[in-house]
Amino acid sequence: MNAPATPNQAMVVDTAAIQPLPNSRKIHVAGSRPDIRVPMREISQSDTPTQFGGEANPPITVYDTSGPYTDPDARIDIQSGLAPLRAGWIAERGDCEQLAGLSSEYGRAREADPKLAELRFNLTRQPRRALPGRNVSQMHYARRGIVTPEMEFVAIRENLRRREYLDALREAGGKNSRLAELMTRQHPGQAYGAALPEEITPEFVRAEIAAGRAILPANINHPESEPMIIGRNFLVKINGNIGNSAVTSSISEEVDKMTWGIRWGADTIMDLSTGKNIHETREWIIRNSPVPIGTVPIYQALEKVGGKAEDLNWEIFRDTLIEQAEQGVDYFTIHAGVLLRYVPMTAGRMTGIVSRGGSIMAKWCLAHHRENFLYTHFEDICEIMKAYDVAFSLGDGLRPGSVWDANDEAQLSELKTLGELTEIAWRHDVQVMIEGPGHVPMQLIKENMDKELEWCREAPFYTLGPLTTDIAPGYDHITSAIGAAQIGWYGTAMLCYVTQKEHLGLPDKNDVKEGIITYKLAAHAADLAKGHPGAQIRDNALSKARFEFRWEDQFNLGLDPDKARAFHDETLPKDSAKVAHFCSMCGPHFCSMKITQDVREYAAKQGISDQDALTRGMQTKSVEFLKGGSKLYDKV
Ligand code: IRN
Ligand code: FE2
């Protein structure tokens, strides 16, 4: 689709993306000052009596990335962007200045281009930059012992009102304390050296950022963002990639994909646009995004030189960095570890260099037979990063593109270099995360995490999957979620989603949703396995709803209530089925959960133990089973 004729008509937010999820309401948890209001989603449950004798099921609080879009009280107007939630916090620090206009050459030229007038963002806003000699990074504050409002915000956000939930359970349970005990039970995890505290405090957040173990991506030019944190002692996060290419997609479609992606749980969004109107697309996305936005600036730099990698140079790249930093991009993928001497190491690979940014830089290095200018200018880049608080996402330009190439010399050499660059960035108090693979068979995954922690001094790892096999085009959200769950468990802080269109085409909105949900479940499985305090609360609530045949609650507590309900209703669409003690999978006579409940009731009536009842019940059921035609269904 071409650019909309009048943005006012075409740029309306997709209405599906602004519907609150079923039985959910947006709540705001207050911090130490009135302007710290941390959004969360509260899922309420039915008050159907429970197996424990009449107690209510208190609401469950879950992490909410959807911003004001799912808040019926918020005014959404994508023509003017979201409210600048952090503007006051940024200004009160007194270490930055408002510029009169854009300072990148390219930005100025764009601003003056009459052809783009109708696409230009209506909101006139001047970019901010650190005052000369100042550093506005969250890491800089953290290292000076300052707990910023952003840090307090994420501390509240990560705790998910666990204590309040426990209190509500105790109250609901009344004299029966078994409910609270049961619902907050959790398996001990194996955290592989991570140190997950029982309760996240603002001071803990500060210390993790100061140590470089976590980043809080928050460009001062993206005041609309709701602070979040990426680090292995916090909830595992997921990133969703969007972006047009030269062949397909428009600005409004990309804004729609962003709002759609965060509705389902994307913690950050990367705009990987390479097509036309790249600056404007990004502007619309950032002004309307409550989550941090990442980009790969070399893509736009390449567009500026007509797609010829050899024509790139430091000046064009530098100008692109400033242009995007002034727009408010929160983190930059920078492929500074693709060194000239590593390029020949890819010659014997099955799939060569598969990173877009990596191949651009490799081509430049070979064409000039010179060292990568991102590497030679790394300290200059740090100077830009700290003037706006853009975080590094050090790119894995030499990641493997097939399971055969995993953990090879090229990949690991680059990782070591990323470790050296991390230390340089940290000398400038610039926040860093490290990008990781790619395609890795399961037995080689842990080595990636271990080496990253050692060589990159525990900087957060951010991996693309990894895909654990190459044989399933069309299903690479799954081949990669298998690897993502594992590497997340070992300590990866953020998982970059892979959609089912990977290797095949540009994802559409449905692919975005499937990808996000798939990664959300991988991230949560990792939180559970790590023993993240409270990770199991939602599982317990859902398990209990399932066991008690509270169908609506089972749907609503899930990651994708719509799909769960639709699947259920395919065979049992009637409202009465929502209270039925069976589903169509096993039918009324073979539901194991129903049988267990019968056993319990039977036990209570007879005054015998569950175990005795089970034995007797089984005998009765075996008779029923034989009568019913002894047909078994595959069931887990
Ligand atoms: C994440 C980890 N490793 C790579 N990624 C993401 O892959 C990166 O953040 C970006 O969103 C995408 C494409 O990067 P390349 O192909 O330019 O390296
Ligand atoms: Fe791939």
XYZ file of C-alpha atoms and ligand atoms in Angstrom:
655
model
C 0.000 0.000 0.000
C 1.128 3.531 -0.692
C 1.284 6.362 1.775
C -2.200 7.324 2.922
C -3.689 10.278 1.043
C -4.663 12.051 4.221
C -3.120 10.769 7.404
C -6.148 11.934 9.336
C -8.271 9.318 7.654
C -5.840 6.495 7.287
C -3.958 6.697 10.548
C -6.609 5.423 12.885
C -5.530 2.876 15.384
C -6.787 -0.621 14.749
C -9.830 -1.071 16.971
C -9.020 -4.710 17.721
C -5.774 -3.582 19.311
C -7.490 -1.285 21.794
C -9.921 -3.781 23.244
C -9.079 -4.740 26.802
C -8.574 -8.482 27.162
C -11.632 -10.339 28.484
C -12.466 -9.914 32.175
C -9.431 -7.683 32.538
C -9.089 -4.176 33.773
C -6.197 -1.792 33.785
C -5.027 -0.837 37.245
C -2.313 1.583 38.325
C -0.149 0.866 41.336
C 1.047 3.986 43.102
C 4.699 4.623 43.809
C 6.332 6.993 46.281
C 5.171 10.059 44.402
C 1.918 10.841 42.607
C 3.414 10.718 39.120
C 4.639 7.144 39.553
C 1.635 5.080 38.502
C 2.560 1.621 37.336
C 0.105 -0.025 34.939
C -0.861 -3.653 35.375
C -3.640 -5.901 34.179
C -5.987 -7.439 36.662
C -7.871 -10.539 35.554
C -10.952 -11.178 37.634
C -12.392 -14.635 38.130
C -15.878 -15.940 38.720
C -17.051 -16.406 42.293
C -18.271 -19.920 41.639
C -17.775 -21.930 44.826
C -14.515 -23.774 44.792
C -13.502 -27.233 45.865
C -12.258 -25.749 49.115
C -15.729 -24.806 50.191
C -17.066 -21.510 49.015
C -14.007 -19.281 48.937
C -13.754 -16.736 46.170
C -10.934 -16.761 43.634
C -9.224 -13.418 43.979
C -8.138 -11.553 40.844
C -4.724 -12.233 39.355
C -2.392 -9.379 38.434
C -0.298 -9.832 35.307
C 2.403 -7.817 33.571
C 0.893 -5.359 31.120
C 2.798 -4.057 28.102
C -0.190 -2.648 26.239
C 0.101 0.918 27.518
C -2.907 3.248 27.436
C -4.395 1.373 24.467
C -6.295 -1.109 26.602
C -7.312 1.552 29.120
C -10.902 2.674 28.453
C -10.197 5.879 30.403
C -7.283 6.902 28.203
C -7.723 9.144 25.202
C -6.025 7.604 22.178
C -5.204 9.904 19.322
C -2.321 8.704 17.273
C -2.187 12.056 15.535
C -0.809 13.598 18.688
C 0.898 10.593 20.219
C 0.826 9.255 23.743
C 1.128 11.461 26.815
C 4.807 12.038 27.704
C 4.715 10.162 30.982
C 8.411 10.644 31.787
C 8.773 14.254 30.633
C 8.758 15.629 34.166
C 11.325 13.145 35.434
C 13.657 13.926 32.555
C 13.322 17.670 32.985
C 13.721 17.714 36.770
C 17.154 16.127 36.550
C 18.303 19.377 34.962
C 21.012 17.764 32.866
C 19.628 18.155 29.361
C 18.527 20.932 27.070
C 15.787 21.350 24.524
C 17.221 21.907 21.032
C 15.742 24.445 18.651
C 15.352 21.804 15.949
C 16.765 18.577 14.605
C 20.541 18.554 14.532
C 21.081 15.749 12.071
C 21.524 16.901 8.508
C 19.235 14.251 7.177
C 16.526 15.028 9.716
C 16.571 18.706 8.730
C 16.354 17.892 5.056
C 13.405 15.599 5.664
C 11.656 18.147 7.811
C 11.884 20.649 4.955
C 10.707 18.260 2.254
C 7.240 19.428 1.094
C 6.485 16.011 -0.375
C 6.492 14.587 3.118
C 4.375 17.314 4.681
C 1.317 15.157 5.097
C 3.205 12.325 6.683
C 5.065 14.471 9.132
C 4.001 14.042 12.686
C 1.562 16.731 13.729
C 3.065 17.174 17.108
C 5.810 19.726 17.018
C 8.349 18.619 19.511
C 11.922 19.642 19.932
C 14.460 16.984 20.737
C 16.448 17.008 23.949
C 20.130 16.324 24.407
C 22.427 16.153 27.418
C 24.056 19.436 28.332
C 27.715 19.561 27.283
C 29.764 17.212 29.442
C 26.719 15.552 31.002
C 25.643 11.947 30.778
C 21.924 11.149 30.975
C 22.092 7.355 30.997
C 20.276 5.354 33.651
C 23.573 3.545 34.216
C 25.273 6.817 34.984
C 22.672 7.706 37.607
C 22.757 4.173 39.012
C 26.513 4.266 39.433
C 26.230 7.537 41.313
C 23.778 5.972 43.715
C 20.719 7.720 42.330
C 17.446 5.795 42.249
C 15.487 7.398 39.421
C 11.675 7.350 39.179
C 12.199 4.994 36.226
C 13.976 2.534 38.536
C 11.247 2.693 41.142
C 8.661 2.198 38.393
C 10.268 -1.038 37.196
C 10.678 -2.322 40.751
C 6.934 -1.995 41.330
C 6.223 -3.417 37.902
C 8.283 -6.570 38.425
C 6.622 -7.472 41.731
C 3.161 -7.884 40.192
C 1.392 -7.215 43.511
C 2.321 -10.626 44.839
C 1.908 -9.593 48.466
C -1.541 -8.146 47.809
C -2.551 -11.395 46.140
C -1.439 -13.411 49.131
C -3.380 -11.102 51.450
C -6.488 -11.467 49.287
C -6.140 -15.240 49.372
C -5.816 -15.256 53.138
C -8.872 -13.114 53.432
C -10.833 -15.230 50.965
C -9.753 -18.380 52.739
C -10.945 -17.121 56.097
C -10.243 -19.855 58.584
C -9.177 -22.151 55.791
C -5.559 -21.214 55.208
C -5.097 -24.115 52.835
C -6.179 -21.970 49.897
C -3.408 -19.400 50.327
C -0.857 -22.081 50.917
C -1.881 -24.071 47.861
C -2.244 -21.175 45.444
C 1.150 -19.659 46.156
C 3.041 -22.936 46.145
C 5.910 -23.050 43.717
C 8.495 -25.612 42.676
C 12.033 -24.615 43.552
C 13.792 -23.506 40.420
C 17.293 -23.862 39.114
C 18.557 -20.400 38.409
C 22.063 -21.161 37.087
C 23.749 -18.521 39.176
C 21.115 -15.829 38.853
C 20.135 -14.150 42.124
C 16.380 -13.608 42.095
C 15.239 -11.706 45.174
C 11.930 -12.460 46.875
C 10.877 -8.836 46.475
C 12.312 -6.403 43.920
C 13.262 -3.096 45.522
C 14.202 0.134 43.741
C 17.652 -0.241 45.281
C 18.036 -3.714 43.785
C 17.114 -2.300 40.370
C 19.692 0.456 40.778
C 22.425 -1.980 41.790
C 21.735 -4.306 38.858
C 21.907 -1.412 36.385
C 25.073 -0.073 38.004
C 26.704 -3.498 37.709
C 25.748 -3.711 34.037
C 23.699 -6.845 34.704
C 20.504 -5.119 33.594
C 19.514 -2.280 31.311
C 16.613 0.150 31.479
C 16.257 1.409 27.901
C 14.809 4.917 28.135
C 15.887 7.514 25.600
C 15.163 11.010 26.924
C 13.435 11.663 23.587
C 10.971 8.855 24.186
C 9.180 10.223 27.245
C 6.048 8.279 26.240
C 7.632 4.975 27.290
C 6.674 3.052 30.410
C 9.953 1.995 32.055
C 10.915 -1.693 31.874
C 14.061 -3.622 32.671
C 16.081 -6.295 30.870
C 18.312 -8.467 33.031
C 18.541 -12.055 34.164
C 17.436 -11.307 37.733
C 14.143 -9.986 36.411
C 11.258 -11.448 34.410
C 12.390 -12.705 31.012
C 11.345 -10.219 28.332
C 10.446 -10.634 24.680
C 10.964 -8.429 21.650
C 8.790 -8.330 18.555
C 10.182 -7.147 15.237
C 8.086 -5.121 12.837
C 8.989 -2.967 9.876
C 8.239 -2.504 6.247
C 10.488 -3.558 3.408
C 10.866 -2.063 -0.036
C 8.235 -4.476 -1.342
C 5.420 -4.329 1.130
C 3.656 -2.561 4.004
C 2.799 1.027 4.928
C 3.170 3.374 7.889
C -0.290 2.711 9.269
C 0.215 -1.028 9.006
C 3.390 -0.750 11.050
C 1.722 1.361 13.746
C -1.046 -1.246 13.844
C 1.470 -4.051 14.223
C 3.085 -2.221 17.123
C -0.181 -1.697 19.037
C -1.192 -5.252 18.223
C 2.161 -6.682 19.344
C 2.112 -4.918 22.717
C -1.493 -5.947 23.330
C -0.293 -9.559 23.308
C 2.777 -8.892 25.411
C 5.778 -7.590 23.448
C 8.096 -5.912 25.981
C 9.999 -4.026 23.304
C 9.470 -3.516 19.595
C 12.186 -3.238 16.991
C 11.394 -1.225 13.905
C 13.412 -2.897 11.155
C 11.975 -0.833 8.312
C 14.109 -0.639 5.222
C 11.577 0.635 2.740
C 10.597 4.167 1.871
C 9.501 6.764 4.434
C 11.701 5.080 6.989
C 12.059 8.237 9.113
C 8.331 8.944 9.161
C 7.358 5.347 9.876
C 9.663 5.385 12.880
C 8.330 8.731 14.078
C 4.746 7.451 14.098
C 5.780 4.288 15.892
C 7.815 6.009 18.601
C 5.295 8.753 19.340
C 2.652 6.106 19.887
C 4.702 3.448 21.647
C 4.600 2.814 25.416
C 7.392 0.215 25.073
C 11.045 0.853 24.205
C 11.802 0.925 20.500
C 14.968 -0.552 19.032
C 16.403 -0.133 15.545
C 19.363 -1.211 13.426
C 20.622 2.194 12.224
C 22.896 0.704 9.551
C 19.758 -0.219 7.579
C 18.787 3.414 7.181
C 22.373 4.458 6.558
C 22.492 1.937 3.724
C 19.304 3.392 2.261
C 20.983 6.818 2.259
C 23.787 5.531 0.037
C 21.412 3.867 -2.392
C 21.952 0.374 -1.032
C 25.676 0.223 -1.860
C 27.457 -1.018 1.270
C 30.869 0.096 0.025
C 29.628 3.710 -0.128
C 28.902 3.808 3.595
C 31.135 5.862 5.839
C 31.377 7.020 9.423
C 29.913 10.478 8.728
C 26.721 9.125 7.201
C 26.379 6.580 9.966
C 27.010 9.154 12.689
C 24.368 11.445 11.256
C 21.911 8.545 11.202
C 22.613 7.776 14.847
C 21.927 11.372 15.841
C 18.801 11.481 13.687
C 17.371 8.374 15.368
C 18.567 9.291 18.868
C 16.741 12.605 18.549
C 13.584 10.803 17.488
C 13.731 8.723 20.632
C 15.003 5.255 19.678
C 15.792 3.481 22.957
C 18.357 0.958 21.774
C 20.541 0.524 18.710
C 21.778 -2.727 17.262
C 25.376 -1.975 16.342
C 27.353 -4.665 14.522
C 30.743 -3.485 15.786
C 32.103 -6.981 16.398
C 32.270 -7.960 12.737
C 36.015 -7.506 12.385
C 37.858 -7.695 9.098
C 39.877 -10.710 10.235
C 36.745 -12.662 11.187
C 35.128 -12.412 7.770
C 37.271 -15.175 6.160
C 36.245 -17.473 9.025
C 32.784 -17.638 7.478
C 34.050 -18.985 4.156
C 33.663 -22.630 5.115
C 30.220 -22.213 6.599
C 27.088 -23.933 5.460
C 25.158 -20.645 5.377
C 27.757 -17.848 5.408
C 26.678 -14.577 7.027
C 22.926 -14.378 7.613
C 22.710 -11.205 9.684
C 21.601 -8.302 7.510
C 23.728 -5.816 9.440
C 26.597 -8.290 9.620
C 26.654 -8.845 5.890
C 26.569 -5.090 5.204
C 29.597 -4.549 7.455
C 31.447 -7.591 6.098
C 30.966 -6.274 2.594
C 32.239 -2.842 3.602
C 35.325 -4.328 5.311
C 36.206 -6.447 2.285
C 35.554 -3.676 -0.234
C 37.916 -1.278 1.563
C 40.115 -3.855 3.199
C 39.812 -1.796 6.334
C 38.611 -2.410 9.852
C 34.881 -2.044 10.529
C 34.216 1.678 11.154
C 31.731 0.802 13.896
C 34.637 -0.763 15.760
C 37.171 1.980 15.080
C 34.636 4.682 16.014
C 33.188 2.845 18.969
C 34.060 5.531 21.520
C 32.540 8.197 19.281
C 29.359 6.143 19.250
C 29.460 5.964 23.065
C 29.528 9.770 23.180
C 26.283 9.897 21.196
C 24.629 7.133 23.237
C 25.172 8.867 26.550
C 23.890 12.214 25.328
C 20.399 10.718 24.853
C 20.563 7.490 26.861
C 20.408 5.088 23.977
C 21.446 1.566 25.000
C 23.707 -0.639 22.932
C 22.415 -3.924 21.627
C 25.742 -5.201 20.356
C 24.835 -7.059 17.166
C 25.739 -10.653 16.396
C 26.627 -10.058 12.780
C 28.350 -13.433 12.566
C 25.646 -15.546 14.201
C 25.095 -18.985 12.685
C 22.386 -19.285 10.047
C 22.071 -23.055 10.292
C 22.473 -25.589 13.067
C 25.637 -26.842 11.379
C 27.349 -23.454 11.761
C 26.506 -23.078 15.463
C 29.239 -22.132 17.939
C 31.899 -21.922 15.238
C 35.049 -19.851 15.295
C 33.520 -16.830 13.561
C 30.593 -16.658 15.971
C 32.650 -17.089 19.126
C 35.412 -14.717 18.018
C 32.809 -12.019 17.506
C 31.310 -12.717 20.938
C 34.707 -12.162 22.548
C 35.018 -8.835 20.767
C 31.547 -7.853 21.975
C 32.862 -8.464 25.492
C 35.736 -6.004 24.920
C 33.323 -3.444 23.533
C 31.063 -3.883 26.556
C 33.871 -2.804 28.827
C 34.538 0.262 26.705
C 30.844 1.218 26.773
C 30.749 0.745 30.532
C 33.683 3.117 30.931
C 31.313 5.689 29.443
C 28.411 4.518 31.664
C 26.521 3.464 28.558
C 24.046 0.590 28.922
C 24.749 -2.590 26.967
C 23.062 -5.834 26.022
C 24.576 -8.520 23.818
C 22.833 -10.102 20.850
C 23.046 -13.846 20.422
C 22.125 -16.597 17.984
C 20.346 -17.716 15.731
C 20.386 -21.404 14.867
C 21.767 -23.697 17.587
C 20.972 -27.366 18.316
C 19.908 -27.952 21.896
C 23.130 -29.537 23.140
C 25.105 -26.441 22.100
C 22.815 -23.835 23.663
C 24.208 -23.716 27.173
C 27.729 -23.049 25.935
C 26.433 -19.850 24.330
C 25.060 -18.585 27.609
C 28.114 -19.589 29.639
C 30.553 -17.921 27.269
C 28.436 -14.803 27.062
C 28.330 -14.423 30.844
C 32.066 -14.934 31.106
C 33.288 -12.896 28.153
C 30.716 -10.116 28.344
C 30.884 -9.766 32.130
C 27.223 -10.677 32.721
C 25.813 -7.975 30.431
C 22.230 -9.021 29.555
C 22.009 -11.530 26.704
C 19.371 -10.979 23.999
C 18.997 -13.894 21.616
C 17.165 -14.557 18.370
C 15.474 -17.840 19.270
C 17.671 -19.884 18.803
C 16.140 -22.264 16.297
C 16.935 -25.801 17.396
C 16.437 -27.440 13.990
C 16.282 -26.292 10.388
C 13.710 -28.728 9.041
C 10.463 -26.902 9.714
C 9.968 -23.835 7.509
C 6.513 -22.520 8.338
C 6.954 -23.513 11.992
C 10.061 -21.606 12.996
C 8.207 -19.841 15.806
C 8.185 -23.304 17.387
C 11.667 -24.548 16.401
C 12.975 -21.316 17.920
C 10.722 -21.163 21.002
C 12.193 -24.507 22.054
C 15.642 -22.937 22.063
C 14.374 -19.662 23.504
C 12.826 -21.397 26.518
C 16.100 -23.175 27.210
C 18.405 -20.218 26.809
C 15.944 -18.109 28.828
C 16.207 -20.643 31.616
C 20.010 -20.514 31.505
C 19.923 -16.755 31.920
C 19.090 -14.926 28.692
C 17.319 -11.711 29.622
C 15.350 -11.007 26.455
C 14.150 -13.279 23.670
C 13.775 -11.873 20.175
C 10.752 -13.555 18.639
C 10.859 -15.483 15.419
C 7.558 -15.732 13.551
C 6.178 -18.584 11.514
C 6.995 -16.530 8.396
C 10.739 -16.585 9.215
C 12.784 -17.454 6.108
C 9.599 -17.202 4.018
C 8.130 -13.698 4.064
C 7.211 -10.545 5.954
C 4.995 -11.356 8.975
C 1.455 -10.023 8.956
C -0.613 -9.207 12.023
C -1.634 -12.765 12.668
C 2.006 -13.891 12.491
C 2.938 -11.132 14.929
C 0.338 -12.350 17.424
C 1.303 -16.021 17.071
C 4.960 -15.091 17.446
C 4.390 -12.974 20.550
C 2.226 -15.582 22.285
C 4.731 -18.303 21.448
C 7.587 -16.259 22.909
C 5.552 -15.187 25.908
C 5.050 -18.812 26.843
C 8.718 -19.589 26.292
C 9.715 -16.646 28.519
C 7.253 -17.680 31.212
C 8.414 -21.289 31.093
C 11.920 -19.938 31.701
C 10.731 -17.788 34.641
C 9.136 -20.891 36.164
C 12.230 -23.026 35.683
C 14.457 -20.324 37.174
C 12.196 -20.207 40.202
C 11.380 -16.542 39.700
C 9.420 -15.696 42.859
C 5.709 -15.746 42.132
C 6.061 -17.023 38.568
C 3.780 -19.934 39.358
C 0.874 -17.905 40.747
C -0.847 -17.612 37.381
C -0.221 -21.292 36.594
C -1.779 -22.337 39.885
C -4.799 -20.131 39.309
C -5.298 -21.495 35.820
C -4.782 -25.106 36.916
C -7.357 -24.669 39.628
C -9.866 -23.065 37.255
C -9.339 -25.952 34.851
C -9.837 -28.519 37.578
C -12.994 -26.814 38.786
C -14.431 -26.560 35.265
C -14.529 -22.788 35.468
C -14.178 -22.556 31.700
C -14.371 -18.767 31.423
C -11.689 -18.374 34.066
C -9.510 -20.911 32.296
C -9.782 -18.957 29.040
C -9.280 -15.567 30.638
C -6.230 -16.515 32.669
C -4.509 -17.822 29.557
C -2.170 -16.006 27.201
C -4.709 -16.131 24.383
C -8.255 -16.182 25.760
C -9.797 -15.684 22.319
C -8.217 -18.778 20.838
C -8.947 -20.920 23.885
C -12.611 -19.912 23.836
C -12.900 -20.375 20.076
C -11.390 -23.863 20.247
C -13.694 -24.849 23.060
C -16.737 -23.452 21.284
C -16.007 -25.269 18.036
C -17.583 -28.352 19.524
C -19.538 -27.085 22.531
C -20.755 -23.607 21.637
C -23.669 -23.443 24.095
C -23.449 -21.268 27.177
C -24.401 -24.256 29.279
C -21.142 -25.936 28.242
C -19.238 -23.172 30.069
C -20.252 -24.733 33.348
C -20.224 -28.347 32.147
C -17.884 -30.685 33.924
C -16.340 -32.020 30.709
C -15.209 -30.934 27.283
C -15.368 -32.591 23.886
C -11.866 -33.993 24.173
C -12.910 -36.882 26.394
C -16.651 -36.446 26.597
C -18.707 -36.552 29.785
C -17.742 -40.045 30.867
C -13.986 -40.043 30.565
C -12.922 -36.749 32.063
C -10.124 -37.489 34.504
C -10.698 -34.270 36.389
C -14.379 -35.008 36.754
C -13.511 -38.471 38.028
C -11.127 -37.064 40.623
C -13.774 -34.669 41.825
C -16.259 -37.497 42.098
C -13.675 -39.388 44.088
C -13.234 -36.503 46.486
C -16.948 -36.058 46.987
C -17.368 -39.763 47.467
C -14.575 -39.753 50.025
C -16.124 -36.867 51.904
C -19.503 -38.609 52.008
C -18.115 -41.950 53.110
C -15.714 -40.378 55.550
C -12.748 -42.175 54.032
C -9.440 -40.975 52.590
C -9.052 -39.841 48.987
C -6.835 -42.821 48.367
C -9.378 -45.368 49.519
C -12.047 -43.602 47.580
C -9.833 -43.620 44.537
C -9.418 -47.373 44.752
C -13.134 -47.912 45.153
C -13.934 -45.250 42.580
C -11.616 -46.853 40.090
C -13.461 -50.130 40.409
C -16.747 -48.397 39.714
C -15.239 -46.494 36.809
C -13.772 -49.617 35.295
C -17.253 -51.051 35.071
C -18.505 -47.826 33.482
C -15.549 -47.802 31.144
C -16.231 -51.294 29.898
C -19.894 -50.438 29.432
C -18.976 -47.288 27.521
C -17.203 -49.292 24.809
C -13.682 -49.096 26.316
C -12.627 -46.434 23.852
C -9.540 -44.519 24.890
C -8.542 -41.115 23.696
C -5.093 -39.765 23.409
C -4.916 -37.328 26.223
C -2.415 -35.572 28.402
C 18.532 -10.454 18.251
C 19.562 -11.241 18.620
N 20.334 -11.450 17.576
C 19.797 -10.796 16.538
N 18.700 -10.168 16.963
C 17.797 -9.330 16.156
O 17.759 -9.713 14.815
C 18.236 -7.904 16.102
O 17.978 -7.254 17.307
C 17.370 -7.396 14.988
O 16.073 -7.157 15.480
C 17.275 -8.593 14.053
C 18.012 -8.475 12.743
O 19.363 -8.233 12.937
P 20.482 -8.435 11.808
O 20.000 -9.469 10.840
O 20.714 -7.136 11.116
O 21.692 -8.866 12.578
Fe 17.630 -18.157 9.909
